[in-house]
């Protein structure tokens, strides 16, 4: 009994120390953010500045202002990167995180180094740099695992990023197991819900949908939305993602009208509160796909066009969102008879997916499917059949996660037979 009591006392002591450090660090971040807004208020153009403008201005001054206090500067830089993340601005967060990891002496501040690695891992995931994302995340988790009691919250939160990487690697079942573990742990750590619990539930809805469990996916997305509403964050970046994930699952379950309403609502709110972003482009992709399922390709084309332009501008040519949009837009162009416009987009999709992923995974299959649609329209049936076989192999290798993608190949095979 005394050993158990000692263990509990040590656990409580470690958690109390971690909480005290977090308050101290939060105060330092709060002070710097207030300084940023004070400086911004003194600028002649202060009336036209957005929150992103203030963050960018403050971020650019960190290294200079904290030259004599590097550990404080590093911690504040990582915190500001997190604020960028909440605004959905990965491009703003990336240079801050890279600056921290390249900061001379960062190894003397390993907690912050681990935080920076985990945040950057999530960004690399969205850019489809999956091996790099896994490397960064494993480095962060290795440090936290050395002291699991004090780092319980960080370890738990990082499971969401781990699940996303697993899903991108075609390990949908592993992704689901990781998220279910994260949610169970989170509920044990907390008396009620918090933002990270909502994010884990929302992310689980995506993985469940990928394996065809659409009813379960909608339920988890609804649970996430309930968490965000209880926190007063239903219109936050993460809160809107939960609504979008519910709509995506509903679309795949055949509830096209309600899914379209929710998607359009999320697009309007994201645009109003946060402006263009890769995540907004992703909702454009989902809405475009929904409209295609409703046999409304003419309506889908402008939605997909704007989504692709946005995804490339704010996430890069090989971001997950651009990769998905490129293939879907090519197929939409074919459907409305714009085969000449579809062909170069499909070729680019195949080239980029091969460079990033080889012949495996979701985007390899989607790009070959898109090119198959083009080649069928061009009368190049033998080449189209090769592309469909390659898409089939890529989706089959995904296991349960590729099941729904495999179904999408059948209409193109039927067209081949008709030719």
XYZ file of C-alpha atoms in Angstrom:
419
model
C 0.000 0.000 0.000
C 2.846 2.413 0.834
C 4.469 1.809 -2.584
C 1.178 2.593 -4.310
C 0.776 5.757 -2.230
C 4.325 6.817 -3.082
C 3.628 6.242 -6.779
C 0.479 8.368 -6.612
C 2.255 11.111 -4.671
C 5.056 11.231 -7.244
C 2.557 11.270 -10.095
C 0.646 14.163 -8.511
C 3.895 16.026 -7.815
C 5.090 15.618 -11.405
C 1.755 16.726 -12.817
C 1.654 19.746 -10.479
C 5.153 20.799 -11.551
C 4.171 20.449 -15.198
C 1.075 22.578 -14.611
C 3.114 25.267 -12.868
C 5.588 25.365 -15.768
C 2.735 25.633 -18.238
C 1.261 28.634 -16.382
C 4.666 30.327 -16.282
C 5.216 29.768 -19.986
C 1.665 30.881 -20.819
C 2.271 34.156 -19.004
C 5.411 34.774 -21.060
C 3.539 34.086 -24.299
C 0.649 36.301 -23.202
C 3.061 39.126 -22.477
C 4.667 38.884 -25.910
C 1.323 38.716 -27.703
C 0.222 41.874 -25.874
C 3.473 43.528 -26.949
C 2.786 42.510 -30.556
C -0.659 44.077 -30.525
C 0.644 47.221 -28.819
C 3.311 47.596 -31.506
C 0.736 46.951 -34.216
C -1.560 49.616 -32.746
C 1.195 52.202 -33.125
C 1.565 51.590 -36.858
C -0.031 54.104 -39.273
C -1.910 51.280 -41.033
C -3.168 49.672 -37.818
C -6.802 49.920 -38.899
C -6.160 47.611 -41.859
C -4.161 44.941 -39.994
C -5.548 41.421 -39.600
C -4.652 38.930 -36.864
C -2.336 37.214 -39.356
C -0.587 40.539 -40.060
C 0.056 41.071 -36.353
C 1.378 37.533 -35.958
C 3.701 37.872 -38.937
C 5.102 41.158 -37.660
C 5.700 39.779 -34.169
C 7.128 36.499 -35.447
C 9.712 38.279 -37.560
C 11.090 40.047 -34.455
C 11.456 37.072 -32.133
C 15.089 36.164 -32.789
C 16.176 39.812 -32.434
C 14.162 40.534 -29.279
C 15.240 37.352 -27.507
C 18.887 37.204 -28.519
C 19.835 37.208 -24.819
C 16.965 34.915 -23.766
C 16.998 32.131 -26.352
C 14.915 29.636 -24.385
C 12.112 32.174 -23.903
C 12.296 33.137 -27.574
C 12.120 29.520 -28.664
C 9.114 28.846 -26.450
C 7.251 31.924 -27.653
C 8.015 31.083 -31.301
C 6.481 27.615 -30.882
C 3.436 29.129 -29.161
C 2.972 31.617 -32.016
C 3.254 28.755 -34.500
C 0.386 27.126 -32.605
C -1.670 30.310 -33.037
C -0.986 30.168 -36.764
C -2.224 26.586 -36.657
C -5.490 27.654 -35.070
C -5.911 30.138 -37.923
C -5.184 27.375 -40.436
C -2.051 29.159 -41.662
C 0.553 26.421 -42.095
C 2.655 28.684 -44.285
C 2.960 31.163 -41.431
C 3.778 28.478 -38.874
C 6.400 26.625 -40.926
C 9.233 29.222 -40.907
C 8.750 29.782 -37.174
C 9.068 26.079 -36.416
C 12.044 25.652 -38.731
C 13.679 28.672 -37.074
C 13.233 27.071 -33.654
C 14.680 23.717 -34.749
C 17.675 25.479 -36.332
C 18.186 27.821 -33.331
C 21.708 27.362 -31.893
C 21.450 25.590 -28.551
C 17.898 24.278 -29.065
C 19.050 20.927 -27.655
C 19.224 22.667 -24.257
C 15.466 23.250 -24.491
C 14.284 19.716 -25.383
C 10.648 20.220 -24.364
C 10.248 23.062 -26.853
C 12.238 21.161 -29.461
C 9.786 18.268 -29.146
C 6.776 20.610 -29.418
C 8.229 22.181 -32.573
C 8.886 18.770 -34.111
C 5.332 17.592 -33.434
C 3.774 20.740 -34.935
C 6.019 20.558 -37.978
C 5.194 16.858 -38.393
C 1.523 17.742 -38.762
C 2.345 20.365 -41.394
C 4.559 17.920 -43.304
C 1.657 15.454 -43.265
C -0.633 18.011 -44.934
C 2.057 18.596 -47.565
C 2.151 14.849 -48.303
C 5.722 14.555 -46.968
C 4.826 11.428 -45.025
C 8.290 9.945 -44.258
C 9.492 13.326 -42.977
C 6.333 13.712 -40.886
C 6.859 10.306 -39.270
C 10.532 11.056 -38.574
C 9.724 14.333 -36.808
C 6.883 12.813 -34.800
C 8.955 9.831 -33.662
C 11.694 12.195 -32.485
C 9.173 14.209 -30.450
C 7.508 11.146 -28.945
C 10.879 9.617 -28.036
C 11.622 12.627 -25.825
C 8.179 12.686 -24.215
C 8.222 8.927 -23.602
C 11.318 9.327 -21.412
C 9.071 11.042 -18.834
C 5.542 9.823 -19.610
C 3.872 11.166 -16.459
C 4.830 14.818 -16.976
C 4.313 14.495 -20.715
C 1.043 12.554 -20.651
C -0.901 15.376 -22.325
C 1.672 15.853 -25.098
C 1.935 12.118 -25.752
C -1.816 11.821 -25.970
C -2.197 14.828 -28.270
C 0.476 13.518 -30.614
C -1.564 10.353 -31.218
C -3.834 12.362 -33.527
C -0.893 13.245 -35.780
C 0.313 9.632 -35.605
C -3.118 8.418 -36.732
C -3.102 10.801 -39.698
C 0.305 9.521 -40.781
C -0.912 5.927 -40.430
C -3.956 6.713 -42.548
C -1.747 8.314 -45.216
C 0.394 5.163 -45.190
C -2.703 3.106 -46.003
C -3.047 1.720 -42.458
C -6.670 2.696 -41.829
C -7.275 0.052 -39.142
C -4.142 1.117 -37.244
C -5.273 4.736 -37.508
C -8.645 3.896 -35.970
C -7.026 1.925 -33.129
C -4.634 4.804 -32.397
C -7.468 7.332 -32.233
C -9.674 5.135 -30.063
C -6.728 4.807 -27.673
C -6.206 8.588 -27.722
C -9.871 9.260 -26.950
C -10.007 6.712 -24.108
C -6.827 8.157 -22.571
C -8.092 11.718 -22.968
C -11.335 10.959 -21.198
C -9.360 9.373 -18.344
C -7.092 12.426 -18.063
C -9.994 14.899 -18.049
C -13.245 15.278 -16.156
C -14.869 16.848 -19.224
C -14.072 17.505 -22.854
C -11.395 19.773 -24.237
C -10.285 20.933 -27.680
C -7.897 18.004 -28.165
C -10.657 15.511 -27.395
C -12.847 17.195 -30.003
C -10.033 17.034 -32.553
C -9.434 13.334 -31.846
C -13.138 12.523 -32.296
C -13.301 14.564 -35.497
C -10.200 12.871 -36.894
C -11.590 9.452 -36.007
C -14.642 10.218 -38.121
C -12.351 10.560 -41.169
C -10.633 7.217 -40.565
C -13.941 5.457 -39.966
C -15.314 6.913 -43.191
C -12.311 5.673 -45.112
C -13.194 2.107 -44.113
C -16.838 2.535 -45.115
C -18.227 2.910 -41.569
C -20.190 6.037 -42.438
C -22.798 5.837 -39.664
C -20.057 5.507 -37.053
C -18.176 8.346 -38.748
C -21.186 10.668 -38.517
C -21.684 9.750 -34.866
C -18.074 10.565 -33.949
C -18.224 13.843 -35.865
C -21.397 14.743 -33.950
C -19.655 13.934 -30.659
C -16.821 16.237 -31.689
C -19.263 19.020 -32.533
C -20.894 18.602 -29.105
C -17.480 19.014 -27.445
C -16.749 22.200 -29.396
C -20.215 23.631 -28.676
C -19.734 23.009 -24.946
C -16.463 24.938 -25.171
C -18.082 27.767 -27.163
C -15.840 26.862 -30.141
C -18.347 25.572 -32.685
C -17.128 28.157 -35.224
C -13.450 27.597 -34.446
C -11.183 26.106 -37.091
C -11.446 22.672 -35.486
C -15.162 23.057 -34.773
C -15.958 23.699 -38.429
C -13.766 20.738 -39.399
C -16.025 18.465 -37.339
C -19.111 19.698 -39.229
C -17.276 19.214 -42.518
C -16.287 15.665 -41.558
C -19.905 14.835 -40.716
C -20.967 16.182 -44.118
C -18.319 14.091 -45.883
C -19.518 10.912 -44.168
C -23.150 11.818 -44.904
C -22.299 12.287 -48.592
C -20.724 8.839 -48.762
C -23.762 7.404 -46.990
C -25.945 8.799 -49.788
C -27.357 11.795 -47.882
C -26.357 14.177 -50.642
C -28.779 17.062 -50.026
C -28.041 17.469 -46.315
C -24.323 17.022 -46.966
C -24.390 19.766 -49.596
C -26.131 22.179 -47.198
C -23.557 21.541 -44.484
C -20.640 21.847 -46.905
C -21.878 25.175 -48.254
C -22.412 26.444 -44.708
C -18.876 25.458 -43.689
C -17.434 27.125 -46.799
C -19.275 30.359 -45.998
C -18.174 30.373 -42.347
C -14.544 29.416 -43.076
C -14.305 32.122 -45.729
C -15.838 34.720 -43.424
C -13.812 33.944 -40.293
C -10.501 32.636 -41.649
C -10.206 33.419 -45.339
C -8.638 31.157 -47.992
C -6.716 28.124 -46.727
C -5.874 24.543 -47.676
C -8.651 23.315 -45.380
C -11.203 25.539 -47.126
C -9.968 24.105 -50.419
C -10.622 20.626 -49.024
C -14.278 21.497 -48.417
C -14.473 22.771 -52.012
C -13.199 19.353 -53.076
C -15.866 17.566 -51.042
C -18.624 19.827 -52.354
C -17.438 19.329 -55.930
C -17.462 15.560 -55.450
C -20.955 15.783 -53.955
C -22.214 17.726 -56.973
C -20.699 15.134 -59.307
C -22.556 12.407 -57.419
C -25.752 14.422 -57.999
C -25.004 14.486 -61.745
C -24.357 18.240 -61.656
C -20.896 18.440 -63.256
C -21.505 21.953 -64.566
C -21.954 23.150 -60.973
C -19.013 21.067 -59.769
C -16.407 22.468 -62.178
C -16.169 26.048 -60.809
C -16.149 24.748 -57.231
C -13.258 22.386 -57.995
C -11.400 25.023 -60.026
C -11.453 27.541 -57.186
C -10.542 24.809 -54.711
C -7.506 23.676 -56.704
C -6.211 27.225 -57.143
C -6.602 27.813 -53.410
C -4.960 24.522 -52.434
C -1.911 25.211 -54.587
C -1.556 28.838 -53.447
C -1.851 28.138 -49.733
C -0.620 24.545 -49.444
C 1.633 23.836 -52.408
C 1.458 21.705 -55.552
C 1.815 18.418 -53.665
C -0.350 19.116 -50.624
C -2.936 16.444 -49.883
C -5.699 18.845 -50.856
C -4.165 19.796 -54.214
C -3.532 16.149 -55.060
C -7.187 15.203 -54.478
C -8.606 18.263 -56.238
C -6.448 17.814 -59.340
C -7.796 14.339 -60.069
C -11.402 15.257 -59.328
C -11.251 18.363 -61.533
C -9.831 16.351 -64.431
C -12.722 13.887 -64.167
C -15.256 16.725 -63.962
C -13.782 18.305 -67.100
C -14.159 14.998 -68.947
C -17.793 14.757 -67.875
C -18.645 18.205 -69.303
C -16.734 17.494 -72.516
C -13.612 19.542 -71.788
C -11.233 16.670 -72.496
C -8.486 18.947 -73.804
C -8.491 20.806 -70.465
C -8.596 17.567 -68.485
C -5.629 15.887 -70.178
C -2.754 18.076 -68.866
C -4.245 18.148 -65.367
C -4.487 14.358 -65.276
C -0.910 13.992 -66.565
C 0.333 16.382 -63.867
C -1.601 14.420 -61.238
C 0.023 11.151 -62.318
C 3.510 12.671 -62.425
C 3.313 14.354 -59.016
C 1.729 11.378 -57.287
C 4.405 9.082 -58.713
C 7.154 11.441 -57.527
C 5.661 11.628 -54.042
C 4.250 8.135 -53.483
C 5.412 5.814 -56.224
C 2.594 3.516 -57.333
C 1.005 3.065 -53.900
C -1.709 4.810 -51.941
C -4.789 6.949 -52.363
C -3.341 9.638 -54.628
C -1.553 7.194 -56.905
C -4.889 5.462 -57.471
C -6.871 8.683 -57.874
C -4.459 10.124 -60.436
C -4.461 6.962 -62.539
C -8.264 6.851 -62.355
C -8.432 10.447 -63.594
C -6.094 9.712 -66.497
C -8.103 6.608 -67.342
C -11.221 8.796 -67.658
C -9.334 11.100 -70.036
C -8.002 8.244 -72.127
C -11.427 6.610 -72.444
C -12.781 9.916 -73.747
C -9.846 10.067 -76.185
C -10.524 6.532 -77.414
C -7.218 5.201 -76.035
C -8.811 2.127 -74.506
C -5.711 -0.037 -74.048
C -3.891 2.728 -72.159
C -7.033 3.469 -70.144
C -7.204 -0.186 -69.125
C -3.583 -0.025 -67.941
C -4.386 3.012 -65.813
C -7.434 1.343 -64.288
C -5.405 -1.752 -63.448
C -2.765 0.452 -61.791
C -5.455 2.307 -59.835
C -6.963 -1.011 -58.784
C -3.581 -2.200 -57.488
C -2.976 1.034 -55.567
C -6.397 0.966 -53.916
C -6.226 -2.764 -53.174
C -2.920 -2.256 -51.359
C -4.708 0.150 -48.991
C -6.754 -2.711 -47.494
C -10.016 -1.633 -45.880
C -9.117 1.992 -46.530
C -9.201 1.406 -50.284
C -12.538 -0.377 -50.468
C -14.630 2.667 -51.422
C -12.042 3.852 -53.918
C -12.186 0.478 -55.633
C -15.942 0.903 -56.132
C -15.285 4.174 -57.975
C -13.451 2.303 -60.742
C -16.449 0.272 -61.859
C -18.215 3.005 -63.890
C -15.023 3.516 -65.908
C -14.675 -0.226 -66.499
C -18.282 -0.260 -67.710
C -17.430 2.522 -70.190
C -14.483 0.508 -71.461
C -16.726 -2.458 -72.098
C -19.205 -0.263 -73.940
C -16.389 0.901 -76.219
